[in-house]
Amino acid sequence: VAQAVRQGLVELRQHAANKESDNFFATLFRLLQEQLGERLDLPASAITEAVIDEHLRPRGVPEAALTALHELFQTCNLARYAPIKSSQELAAMIPRFEVALRDLQGLKL
């Protein structure tokens, strides 16, 4: 999963630079699924926004981390209907994702 996340971050930057909104958010969603699946010992394909409240909240994950994850999932969902076209807007999502990743990777679940 760590390798997939590292490669995925490279892909996110490329998609942002190329203004490839659909690919950017598909990659972001896949990376969220992979990292959450690894941390929760669940298949990545089973990961949806619901796992935040079903699995993370009961384990005492800080509210700020839960909120950040909800926002990332919601942004991915909204992008399907109102794609973000600017490379700056896409690139601005990457640091938010990296913070959420660090929070997840640091959790003792």
GROMACS .gro file of C-alpha atoms in nm:
model
  109
    1VAL     CA    1   0.000   0.000   0.000
    2ALA     CA    2   0.286   0.238   0.081
    3GLN     CA    3   0.427   0.190  -0.269
    4ALA     CA    4   0.084   0.239  -0.427
    5VAL     CA    5   0.039   0.562  -0.230
    6ARG     CA    6   0.382   0.693  -0.331
    7GLN     CA    7   0.312   0.617  -0.697
    8GLY     CA    8  -0.039   0.757  -0.664
    9LEU     CA    9   0.092   1.089  -0.534
   10VAL     CA   10   0.312   1.115  -0.844
   11GLU     CA   11   0.007   1.043  -1.059
   12LEU     CA   12  -0.200   1.304  -0.873
   13ARG     CA   13   0.061   1.570  -0.946
   14GLN     CA   14   0.072   1.470  -1.314
   15HIS     CA   15  -0.308   1.474  -1.344
   16ALA     CA   16  -0.323   1.816  -1.175
   17ALA     CA   17  -0.055   1.960  -1.403
   18ASN     CA   18  -0.237   1.824  -1.708
   19LYS     CA   19  -0.580   1.941  -1.585
   20GLU     CA   20  -0.710   1.582  -1.593
   21SER     CA   21  -0.986   1.624  -1.337
   22ASP     CA   22  -1.155   1.286  -1.390
   23ASN     CA   23  -0.827   1.095  -1.362
   24PHE     CA   24  -0.719   1.307  -1.065
   25PHE     CA   25  -1.029   1.230  -0.860
   26ALA     CA   26  -1.039   0.864  -0.964
   27THR     CA   27  -0.680   0.830  -0.840
   28LEU     CA   28  -0.753   1.023  -0.521
   29PHE     CA   29  -1.055   0.803  -0.446
   30ARG     CA   30  -0.855   0.485  -0.516
   31LEU     CA   31  -0.575   0.599  -0.285
   32LEU     CA   32  -0.823   0.678  -0.008
   33GLN     CA   33  -0.969   0.329  -0.048
   34GLU     CA   34  -0.625   0.164  -0.046
   35GLN     CA   35  -0.499   0.347   0.262
   36LEU     CA   36  -0.819   0.308   0.461
   37GLY     CA   37  -0.847  -0.057   0.359
   38GLU     CA   38  -0.492  -0.122   0.478
   39ARG     CA   39  -0.546   0.055   0.811
   40LEU     CA   40  -0.881  -0.115   0.878
   41ASP     CA   41  -0.786  -0.456   0.737
   42LEU     CA   42  -1.070  -0.438   0.485
   43PRO     CA   43  -1.062  -0.486   0.107
   44ALA     CA   44  -1.007  -0.154  -0.067
   45SER     CA   45  -1.313  -0.217  -0.283
   46ALA     CA   46  -1.528  -0.223   0.034
   47ILE     CA   47  -1.421   0.127   0.138
   48THR     CA   48  -1.677   0.404   0.109
   49GLU     CA   49  -1.731   0.724   0.303
   50ALA     CA   50  -1.945   0.523   0.546
   51VAL     CA   51  -1.639   0.350   0.695
   52ILE     CA   52  -1.539   0.680   0.853
   53ASP     CA   53  -1.836   0.672   1.090
   54GLU     CA   54  -1.870   0.293   1.107
   55HIS     CA   55  -1.506   0.202   1.173
   56LEU     CA   56  -1.294   0.508   1.250
   57ARG     CA   57  -1.519   0.710   1.481
   58PRO     CA   58  -1.575   0.419   1.724
   59ARG     CA   59  -1.196   0.377   1.747
   60GLY     CA   60  -1.153   0.729   1.878
   61VAL     CA   61  -0.998   0.884   1.569
   62PRO     CA   62  -0.970   1.262   1.623
   63GLU     CA   63  -1.260   1.465   1.487
   64ALA     CA   64  -1.031   1.676   1.267
   65ALA     CA   65  -0.908   1.363   1.086
   66LEU     CA   66  -1.263   1.235   1.040
   67THR     CA   67  -1.375   1.570   0.901
   68ALA     CA   68  -1.082   1.584   0.659
   69LEU     CA   69  -1.162   1.235   0.530
   70HIS     CA   70  -1.532   1.317   0.489
   71GLU     CA   71  -1.437   1.630   0.292
   72LEU     CA   72  -1.205   1.435   0.062
   73PHE     CA   73  -1.470   1.172  -0.011
   74GLN     CA   74  -1.734   1.441  -0.072
   75THR     CA   75  -1.504   1.635  -0.303
   76CYS     CA   76  -1.440   1.319  -0.505
   77ASN     CA   77  -1.815   1.260  -0.533
   78LEU     CA   78  -1.891   1.621  -0.627
   79ALA     CA   79  -1.619   1.620  -0.893
   80ARG     CA   80  -1.823   1.366  -1.089
   81TYR     CA   81  -2.098   1.626  -1.138
   82ALA     CA   82  -1.903   1.952  -1.138
   83PRO     CA   83  -1.546   1.876  -1.243
   84ILE     CA   84  -1.268   2.103  -1.126
   85LYS     CA   85  -1.075   2.214  -1.431
   86SER     CA   86  -0.796   2.434  -1.298
   87SER     CA   87  -0.460   2.274  -1.233
   88GLN     CA   88  -0.419   2.504  -0.931
   89GLU     CA   89  -0.745   2.380  -0.777
   90LEU     CA   90  -0.645   2.019  -0.837
   91ALA     CA   91  -0.295   2.073  -0.701
   92ALA     CA   92  -0.442   2.237  -0.390
   93MET     CA   93  -0.616   1.909  -0.307
   94ILE     CA   94  -0.287   1.719  -0.281
   95PRO     CA   95  -0.166   1.873   0.048
   96ARG     CA   96  -0.509   1.808   0.203
   97PHE     CA   97  -0.481   1.446   0.097
   98GLU     CA   98  -0.124   1.420   0.227
   99VAL     CA   99  -0.231   1.548   0.570
  100ALA     CA  100  -0.516   1.295   0.580
  101LEU     CA  101  -0.270   1.020   0.480
  102ARG     CA  102  -0.026   1.113   0.756
  103ASP     CA  103  -0.312   1.115   1.007
  104LEU     CA  104  -0.425   0.770   0.894
  105GLN     CA  105  -0.077   0.624   0.887
  106GLY     CA  106  -0.011   0.749   1.238
  107LEU     CA  107  -0.321   0.593   1.390
  108LYS     CA  108  -0.293   0.292   1.617
  109LEU     CA  109  -0.602   0.098   1.509
   0.00000   0.00000   0.00000
